[in-house]
mmCIF file of C-alpha atoms in Angstrom:
data_model
loop_
_atom_site.group_PDB
_atom_site.id
_atom_site.type_symbol
_atom_site.label_atom_id
_atom_site.label_comp_id
_atom_site.label_asym_id
_atom_site.label_seq_id
_atom_site.Cartn_x
_atom_site.Cartn_y
_atom_site.Cartn_z
ATOM 1 C CA UNK A 123 -25.924 -9.723 6.185
ATOM 2 C CA UNK A 124 -28.281 -12.060 4.268
ATOM 3 C CA UNK A 125 -31.394 -10.762 5.573
ATOM 4 C CA UNK A 126 -30.656 -7.437 4.237
ATOM 5 C CA UNK A 127 -31.127 -7.171 0.372
ATOM 6 C CA UNK A 128 -28.487 -5.733 -1.623
ATOM 7 C CA UNK A 129 -30.482 -5.563 -5.228
ATOM 8 C CA UNK A 130 -33.559 -3.868 -5.924
ATOM 9 C CA UNK A 131 -34.798 -6.989 -7.749
ATOM 10 C CA UNK A 132 -33.299 -9.582 -4.989
ATOM 11 C CA UNK A 133 -35.248 -12.404 -4.298
ATOM 12 C CA UNK A 134 -35.537 -13.284 0.009
ATOM 13 C CA UNK A 135 -33.851 -15.991 1.309
ATOM 14 C CA UNK A 136 -34.158 -17.625 4.966
ATOM 15 C CA UNK A 137 -33.156 -20.669 7.183
ATOM 16 C CA UNK A 138 -36.819 -21.579 6.669
ATOM 17 C CA UNK A 139 -36.937 -21.744 3.291
ATOM 18 C CA UNK A 140 -34.170 -23.577 2.679
ATOM 19 C CA UNK A 141 -35.525 -26.433 5.502
ATOM 20 C CA UNK A 142 -38.450 -26.675 3.107
ATOM 21 C CA UNK A 143 -36.783 -27.140 -0.015
ATOM 22 C CA UNK A 144 -34.760 -29.874 1.693
ATOM 23 C CA UNK A 145 -37.880 -31.403 3.052
ATOM 24 C CA UNK A 146 -39.236 -31.236 -1.056
ATOM 25 C CA UNK A 147 -36.481 -32.532 -2.737
ATOM 26 C CA UNK A 148 -33.535 -33.628 -0.460
ATOM 27 C CA UNK A 149 -35.417 -35.154 2.698
ATOM 28 C CA UNK A 150 -31.985 -36.882 3.598
ATOM 29 C CA UNK A 151 -31.051 -33.596 4.342
ATOM 30 C CA UNK A 152 -33.790 -31.898 6.077
ATOM 31 C CA UNK A 153 -33.094 -32.826 9.841
ATOM 32 C CA UNK A 154 -29.984 -31.126 9.577
ATOM 33 C CA UNK A 155 -29.250 -27.763 11.295
ATOM 34 C CA UNK A 156 -28.997 -24.707 9.179
ATOM 35 C CA UNK A 157 -27.343 -21.839 10.092
ATOM 36 C CA UNK A 158 -27.171 -18.523 7.663
ATOM 37 C CA UNK A 159 -23.812 -17.763 7.045
ATOM 38 C CA UNK A 160 -22.953 -13.622 7.386
ATOM 39 C CA UNK A 161 -20.707 -12.417 3.780
ATOM 40 C CA UNK A 162 -20.559 -9.304 2.039
ATOM 41 C CA UNK A 163 -20.873 -11.814 -0.888
ATOM 42 C CA UNK A 164 -23.377 -10.119 -3.458
ATOM 43 C CA UNK A 165 -24.501 -12.549 -5.577
ATOM 44 C CA UNK A 166 -25.358 -15.396 -3.330
ATOM 45 C CA UNK A 167 -27.026 -16.313 0.037
ATOM 46 C CA UNK A 168 -25.035 -19.328 1.857
ATOM 47 C CA UNK A 169 -26.371 -21.421 4.374
ATOM 48 C CA UNK A 170 -24.512 -24.383 6.292
ATOM 49 C CA UNK A 171 -26.078 -27.578 6.708
ATOM 50 C CA UNK A 172 -25.023 -29.449 9.549
ATOM 51 C CA UNK A 173 -21.487 -29.830 9.645
ATOM 52 C CA UNK A 174 -20.223 -30.823 6.619
ATOM 53 C CA UNK A 175 -22.829 -29.242 3.545
ATOM 54 C CA UNK A 176 -23.699 -25.758 2.407
ATOM 55 C CA UNK A 177 -26.734 -24.499 0.925
ATOM 56 C CA UNK A 178 -26.287 -21.606 -1.786
ATOM 57 C CA UNK A 179 -29.362 -19.992 -2.901
ATOM 58 C CA UNK A 180 -28.670 -17.481 -5.558
ATOM 59 C CA UNK A 181 -29.947 -13.942 -4.712
ATOM 60 C CA UNK A 182 -30.152 -12.157 -8.149
ATOM 61 C CA UNK A 183 -30.968 -13.558 -11.144
ATOM 62 C CA UNK A 184 -27.482 -12.602 -12.709
ATOM 63 C CA UNK A 185 -26.154 -15.371 -9.926
ATOM 64 C CA UNK A 186 -28.026 -18.223 -11.517
ATOM 65 C CA UNK A 187 -26.221 -20.687 -13.498
ATOM 66 C CA UNK A 188 -23.076 -20.764 -11.075
ATOM 67 C CA UNK A 189 -23.246 -23.813 -9.550
ATOM 68 C CA UNK A 190 -23.810 -25.760 -12.632
ATOM 69 C CA UNK A 191 -20.417 -23.559 -14.097
ATOM 70 C CA UNK A 192 -18.383 -25.021 -10.823
ATOM 71 C CA UNK A 193 -19.698 -28.622 -11.062
ATOM 72 C CA UNK A 194 -19.065 -28.895 -14.780
ATOM 73 C CA UNK A 195 -15.416 -27.125 -14.943
ATOM 74 C CA UNK A 196 -13.897 -27.402 -11.345
ATOM 75 C CA UNK A 197 -13.724 -31.376 -11.091
ATOM 76 C CA UNK A 198 -11.602 -30.800 -14.872
ATOM 77 C CA UNK A 199 -9.495 -28.004 -13.169
ATOM 78 C CA UNK A 200 -9.081 -28.961 -9.327
ATOM 79 C CA UNK A 201 -6.588 -31.498 -9.179
ATOM 80 C CA UNK A 202 -3.858 -29.221 -10.596
ATOM 81 C CA UNK A 203 -4.488 -26.778 -8.251
ATOM 82 C CA UNK A 204 -2.232 -26.655 -4.673
ATOM 83 C CA UNK A 205 -5.750 -25.403 -2.800
ATOM 84 C CA UNK A 206 -9.127 -26.970 -2.499
ATOM 85 C CA UNK A 207 -12.224 -25.411 -4.604
ATOM 86 C CA UNK A 208 -15.785 -25.785 -4.031
ATOM 87 C CA UNK A 209 -17.665 -28.969 -4.507
ATOM 88 C CA UNK A 210 -21.057 -29.581 -5.738
ATOM 89 C CA UNK A 211 -22.913 -32.712 -4.262
ATOM 90 C CA UNK A 212 -26.724 -31.995 -5.149
ATOM 91 C CA UNK A 213 -28.594 -29.844 -7.778
ATOM 92 C CA UNK A 214 -31.945 -27.987 -6.607
ATOM 93 C CA UNK A 215 -34.595 -27.320 -8.212
ATOM 94 C CA UNK A 216 -37.031 -23.962 -8.211
ATOM 95 C CA UNK A 217 -39.210 -24.629 -5.286
ATOM 96 C CA UNK A 218 -41.525 -23.698 -2.022
ATOM 97 C CA UNK A 219 -41.789 -20.508 -3.604
ATOM 98 C CA UNK A 220 -38.360 -19.935 -4.347
ATOM 99 C CA UNK A 221 -37.342 -19.497 -8.416
ATOM 100 C CA UNK A 222 -34.088 -20.784 -8.869
ATOM 101 C CA UNK A 223 -31.755 -23.133 -9.069
ATOM 102 C CA UNK A 224 -29.895 -24.074 -6.416
ATOM 103 C CA UNK A 225 -26.951 -26.574 -4.803
ATOM 104 C CA UNK A 226 -25.893 -28.261 -1.769
ATOM 105 C CA UNK A 227 -21.618 -28.133 -1.464
ATOM 106 C CA UNK A 228 -19.229 -29.353 0.470
ATOM 107 C CA UNK A 229 -18.581 -26.983 3.248
ATOM 108 C CA UNK A 230 -15.147 -25.680 3.444
ATOM 109 C CA UNK A 231 -13.923 -24.745 6.806
ATOM 110 C CA UNK A 232 -11.941 -21.489 7.161
ATOM 111 C CA UNK A 233 -12.404 -17.911 7.309
ATOM 112 C CA UNK A 234 -12.542 -15.414 4.750
ATOM 113 C CA UNK A 235 -9.459 -13.527 4.137
ATOM 114 C CA UNK A 236 -10.787 -10.271 4.044
ATOM 115 C CA UNK A 237 -11.888 -10.450 8.453
ATOM 116 C CA UNK A 238 -8.887 -13.167 9.034
ATOM 117 C CA UNK A 239 -5.642 -12.548 6.699
ATOM 118 C CA UNK A 240 -3.380 -15.315 6.578
ATOM 119 C CA UNK A 241 -0.521 -15.310 9.658
ATOM 120 C CA UNK A 242 2.251 -14.531 7.042
ATOM 121 C CA UNK A 243 1.530 -12.433 4.069
ATOM 122 C CA UNK A 244 4.706 -12.806 2.295
ATOM 123 C CA UNK A 245 4.296 -16.801 2.205
ATOM 124 C CA UNK A 246 0.576 -15.972 0.845
ATOM 125 C CA UNK A 247 1.349 -13.935 -1.925
ATOM 126 C CA UNK A 248 3.560 -17.003 -3.001
ATOM 127 C CA UNK A 249 1.055 -19.696 -2.565
ATOM 128 C CA UNK A 250 -1.673 -17.528 -4.119
ATOM 129 C CA UNK A 251 0.843 -16.632 -7.281
ATOM 130 C CA UNK A 252 1.284 -20.387 -7.575
ATOM 131 C CA UNK A 253 -2.550 -21.173 -7.541
ATOM 132 C CA UNK A 254 -2.859 -18.712 -10.086
ATOM 133 C CA UNK A 255 0.044 -20.246 -12.401
ATOM 134 C CA UNK A 256 -1.241 -24.006 -11.702
ATOM 135 C CA UNK A 257 -4.747 -22.356 -13.240
ATOM 136 C CA UNK A 258 -3.126 -20.398 -16.075
ATOM 137 C CA UNK A 259 -1.449 -23.933 -16.896
ATOM 138 C CA UNK A 260 -4.729 -25.583 -17.899
ATOM 139 C CA UNK A 261 -5.680 -26.424 -21.170
ATOM 140 C CA UNK A 262 -8.234 -23.777 -22.001
ATOM 141 C CA UNK A 263 -10.221 -25.694 -24.862
ATOM 142 C CA UNK A 264 -13.809 -25.186 -24.673
ATOM 143 C CA UNK A 265 -13.653 -22.772 -21.717
ATOM 144 C CA UNK A 266 -15.734 -19.568 -21.126
ATOM 145 C CA UNK A 267 -14.503 -16.917 -23.766
ATOM 146 C CA UNK A 268 -14.212 -13.661 -21.888
ATOM 147 C CA UNK A 269 -14.994 -11.703 -24.486
ATOM 148 C CA UNK A 270 -18.360 -14.095 -25.830
ATOM 149 C CA UNK A 271 -19.603 -14.281 -21.572
ATOM 150 C CA UNK A 272 -19.110 -10.722 -20.796
ATOM 151 C CA UNK A 273 -16.205 -11.746 -17.811
ATOM 152 C CA UNK A 274 -13.503 -9.638 -16.809
ATOM 153 C CA UNK A 275 -10.991 -11.005 -18.847
ATOM 154 C CA UNK A 276 -11.870 -8.925 -21.814
ATOM 155 C CA UNK A 277 -10.065 -6.229 -22.568
ATOM 156 C CA UNK A 278 -9.962 -3.591 -20.511
ATOM 157 C CA UNK A 279 -11.309 -0.991 -22.720
ATOM 158 C CA UNK A 280 -15.050 -2.537 -22.275
ATOM 159 C CA UNK A 281 -14.904 -1.131 -18.709
ATOM 160 C CA UNK A 282 -14.381 1.909 -19.492
ATOM 161 C CA UNK A 283 -18.099 4.107 -19.624
ATOM 162 C CA UNK A 284 -18.830 2.363 -16.527
ATOM 163 C CA UNK A 285 -15.754 2.695 -14.298
ATOM 164 C CA UNK A 286 -16.076 6.516 -15.906
ATOM 165 C CA UNK A 287 -19.271 6.707 -14.572
ATOM 166 C CA UNK A 288 -18.793 5.636 -11.541
ATOM 167 C CA UNK A 289 -15.504 8.239 -11.296
ATOM 168 C CA UNK A 290 -18.724 10.911 -11.416
ATOM 169 C CA UNK A 291 -20.873 9.290 -9.327
ATOM 170 C CA UNK A 292 -18.439 9.138 -6.105
ATOM 171 C CA UNK A 293 -17.191 13.060 -6.793
ATOM 172 C CA UNK A 294 -16.144 14.533 -4.477
ATOM 173 C CA UNK A 295 -15.296 11.632 -2.276
ATOM 174 C CA UNK A 296 -12.325 10.148 -4.105
ATOM 175 C CA UNK A 297 -9.479 12.043 -6.177
ATOM 176 C CA UNK A 298 -10.955 12.436 -9.006
ATOM 177 C CA UNK A 299 -7.942 13.375 -11.198
ATOM 178 C CA UNK A 300 -6.097 10.674 -9.614
ATOM 179 C CA UNK A 301 -8.195 7.621 -10.273
ATOM 180 C CA UNK A 302 -9.028 9.429 -13.895
ATOM 181 C CA UNK A 303 -5.218 9.551 -14.303
ATOM 182 C CA UNK A 304 -4.853 5.860 -13.385
ATOM 183 C CA UNK A 305 -7.335 4.490 -15.007
ATOM 184 C CA UNK A 306 -6.041 6.406 -18.373
ATOM 185 C CA UNK A 307 -2.404 4.490 -17.452
ATOM 186 C CA UNK A 308 -4.157 1.274 -17.405
ATOM 187 C CA UNK A 309 -6.123 1.532 -20.889
ATOM 188 C CA UNK A 310 -2.335 3.123 -22.348
ATOM 189 C CA UNK A 311 -1.163 -0.523 -21.065
ATOM 190 C CA UNK A 312 -1.511 -2.625 -23.986
ATOM 191 C CA UNK A 313 -4.426 -5.081 -24.184
ATOM 192 C CA UNK A 314 -3.112 -9.185 -23.877
ATOM 193 C CA UNK A 315 -2.108 -10.302 -26.673
ATOM 194 C CA UNK A 316 -1.124 -14.028 -25.705
ATOM 195 C CA UNK A 317 -3.229 -17.325 -26.091
ATOM 196 C CA UNK A 318 -6.053 -16.938 -23.688
ATOM 197 C CA UNK A 319 -5.357 -18.177 -20.684
ATOM 198 C CA UNK A 320 -7.750 -19.558 -17.703
ATOM 199 C CA UNK A 321 -8.856 -16.813 -14.748
ATOM 200 C CA UNK A 322 -10.833 -16.867 -11.836
ATOM 201 C CA UNK A 323 -12.263 -13.542 -12.054
ATOM 202 C CA UNK A 324 -13.463 -12.516 -8.906
ATOM 203 C CA UNK A 325 -10.463 -13.291 -6.881
ATOM 204 C CA UNK A 326 -11.291 -10.933 -3.870
ATOM 205 C CA UNK A 327 -10.350 -11.256 -0.079
ATOM 206 C CA UNK A 328 -13.566 -12.403 0.872
ATOM 207 C CA UNK A 329 -13.134 -15.327 -2.226
ATOM 208 C CA UNK A 330 -10.248 -17.029 -0.639
ATOM 209 C CA UNK A 331 -10.522 -19.089 2.688
ATOM 210 C CA UNK A 332 -7.695 -19.236 5.465
ATOM 211 C CA UNK A 333 -7.147 -21.774 7.795
ATOM 212 C CA UNK A 334 -4.300 -22.136 10.240
ATOM 213 C CA UNK A 335 -3.083 -18.779 9.521
ATOM 214 C CA UNK A 336 -2.362 -20.234 5.927
ATOM 215 C CA UNK A 337 -4.743 -19.471 2.650
ATOM 216 C CA UNK A 338 -6.510 -22.962 2.488
ATOM 217 C CA UNK A 339 -9.345 -22.527 -0.637
ATOM 218 C CA UNK A 340 -10.400 -20.822 -3.474
ATOM 219 C CA UNK A 341 -14.690 -19.867 -3.580
ATOM 220 C CA UNK A 342 -16.904 -18.518 -5.374
ATOM 221 C CA UNK A 343 -16.394 -19.187 -9.393
ATOM 222 C CA UNK A 344 -19.155 -17.708 -11.229
ATOM 223 C CA UNK A 345 -16.615 -15.373 -13.244
ATOM 224 C CA UNK A 346 -14.117 -18.164 -14.346
ATOM 225 C CA UNK A 347 -13.312 -17.875 -17.998
ATOM 226 C CA UNK A 348 -10.624 -17.890 -20.493
ATOM 227 C CA UNK A 349 -8.890 -14.731 -21.858
ATOM 228 C CA UNK A 350 -6.472 -11.991 -19.742
ATOM 229 C CA UNK A 351 -5.105 -12.730 -16.951
ATOM 230 C CA UNK A 352 -5.060 -9.666 -15.685
ATOM 231 C CA UNK A 353 -7.610 -9.337 -13.894
ATOM 232 C CA UNK A 354 -6.644 -11.993 -11.005
ATOM 233 C CA UNK A 355 -4.147 -9.241 -9.968
ATOM 234 C CA UNK A 356 -7.160 -7.378 -8.268
ATOM 235 C CA UNK A 357 -5.340 -9.106 -4.905
ATOM 236 C CA UNK A 358 -2.251 -7.455 -5.683
ATOM 237 C CA UNK A 359 -4.051 -4.044 -3.655
ATOM 238 C CA UNK A 360 -7.137 -5.904 -2.154
ATOM 239 C CA UNK A 361 -5.143 -7.665 0.240
ATOM 240 C CA UNK A 362 -1.685 -7.394 -0.516
ATOM 241 C CA UNK A 363 1.179 -4.410 0.101
ATOM 242 C CA UNK A 364 4.665 -3.971 0.109
ATOM 243 C CA UNK A 365 7.007 -6.916 0.525
ATOM 244 C CA UNK A 366 3.736 -9.221 0.000
ATOM 245 C CA UNK A 367 2.875 -7.480 -3.106
ATOM 246 C CA UNK A 368 6.064 -7.206 -4.314
ATOM 247 C CA UNK A 369 6.418 -11.038 -3.586
ATOM 248 C CA UNK A 370 2.837 -12.062 -5.602
ATOM 249 C CA UNK A 371 3.946 -9.853 -8.467
ATOM 250 C CA UNK A 372 7.351 -11.538 -8.630
ATOM 251 C CA UNK A 373 6.543 -15.077 -8.209
ATOM 252 C CA UNK A 374 4.070 -14.631 -10.934
ATOM 253 C CA UNK A 375 6.424 -12.945 -12.950
ATOM 254 C CA UNK A 376 3.923 -10.172 -15.013
ATOM 255 C CA UNK A 377 5.140 -7.682 -17.262
ATOM 256 C CA UNK A 378 4.333 -4.401 -16.916
ATOM 257 C CA UNK A 379 1.361 -4.153 -19.194
ATOM 258 C CA UNK A 380 0.173 -6.959 -17.269
ATOM 259 C CA UNK A 381 0.381 -5.644 -13.952
ATOM 260 C CA UNK A 382 -0.932 -2.005 -15.447
ATOM 261 C CA UNK A 383 -4.660 -3.867 -16.777
ATOM 262 C CA UNK A 384 -4.882 -5.741 -13.298
ATOM 263 C CA UNK A 385 -4.233 -1.935 -11.636
ATOM 264 C CA UNK A 386 -6.623 -0.856 -13.906
ATOM 265 C CA UNK A 387 -8.898 -3.628 -13.115
ATOM 266 C CA UNK A 388 -8.300 -3.110 -9.309
ATOM 267 C CA UNK A 389 -9.412 0.450 -9.965
ATOM 268 C CA UNK A 390 -12.767 -0.231 -11.939
ATOM 269 C CA UNK A 391 -14.086 -2.610 -9.722
ATOM 270 C CA UNK A 392 -13.777 -0.884 -6.818
ATOM 271 C CA UNK A 393 -15.129 2.315 -8.133
ATOM 272 C CA UNK A 394 -18.133 0.468 -9.498
ATOM 273 C CA UNK A 395 -18.828 -1.423 -6.531
ATOM 274 C CA UNK A 396 -19.035 1.567 -4.013
ATOM 275 C CA UNK A 397 -21.686 3.322 -5.427
ATOM 276 C CA UNK A 398 -24.095 0.739 -6.250
ATOM 277 C CA UNK A 399 -23.798 -0.990 -2.837
ATOM 278 C CA UNK A 400 -22.674 1.889 -0.788
ATOM 279 C CA UNK A 401 -25.977 1.881 1.418
ATOM 280 C CA UNK A 402 -26.692 -1.989 0.896
ATOM 281 C CA UNK A 403 -23.533 -3.900 1.430
ATOM 282 C CA UNK A 404 -21.070 -1.942 4.539
ATOM 283 C CA UNK A 405 -18.200 -4.644 4.765
ATOM 284 C CA UNK A 406 -17.775 -4.612 0.825
ATOM 285 C CA UNK A 407 -18.143 -1.081 0.968
ATOM 286 C CA UNK A 408 -15.800 -1.049 2.720
ATOM 287 C CA UNK A 409 -13.441 -3.560 1.590
ATOM 288 C CA UNK A 410 -13.361 -1.757 -1.587
ATOM 289 C CA UNK A 411 -12.423 1.350 -0.262
ATOM 290 C CA UNK A 412 -9.209 -0.033 1.288
ATOM 291 C CA UNK A 413 -8.542 -1.238 -2.443
ATOM 292 C CA UNK A 414 -9.229 2.249 -3.561
ATOM 293 C CA UNK A 415 -6.821 3.553 -1.467
ATOM 294 C CA UNK A 416 -4.453 1.238 -2.068
ATOM 295 C CA UNK A 417 -4.327 1.565 -6.049
ATOM 296 C CA UNK A 418 -4.008 5.317 -5.833
ATOM 297 C CA UNK A 419 -1.413 5.330 -3.241
ATOM 298 C CA UNK A 420 0.821 2.676 -5.395
ATOM 299 C CA UNK A 421 2.192 5.438 -8.141
#
């Protein structure tokens, strides 16, 4: 999906562009083979560089700064986390006709969980819950505030207008009454009233890597921040079901209000994604349609 555009003002990328950028700025890697990595990701284009490296280029202006954010925070958080996270090796500057900063990462092996789910979903649910608990225990001093930076860990009411507009946009393709009822229930759950905690902010199956049938890494940390951790519960409906969803909730030990807000986040994220990417990102739309169906079925 690298070749197709997902946004009206998206910039073009290609393996040839990556080659020119490397030749200009990192000639030590310029002779390595460059392979596009197919992805339903919406913010960045990814290219594998040789066997051990990856080049990530923002597709769109709002993705600029992700590498710097990951490079600043992940080394501080990673030592306490039980799954691998990205490692930035070098920061590239705009050049060769490409307008944004870009970065070279260490390649993380594995397939994303949307296309290659873990072999034991109950085990995966427990492992991911322990990962989130480890993240939430980290000191939040200086972390990006969800409210100040417009991140998903901000109060759910801030998504009200966009969510209701998306319900209208999807019209007869969804159960409008059911979606509205779930959203209203989530808003009634009450907001997070404890100290802010770290959250990933975009914990979707496509941002989880699976190797050898088990969860191995968590990637794409642009939404990282401190605030209400309920936004990370989206994965409960996006990946898990039945026993694995129950195991995930039990391992996290979340209360009813937090779980309700998490369901609201899952609903809102799917509703907003589907109409925006309906004709440009069929894989991503299919994932979010499944999430929406799971949320509405989980009464």
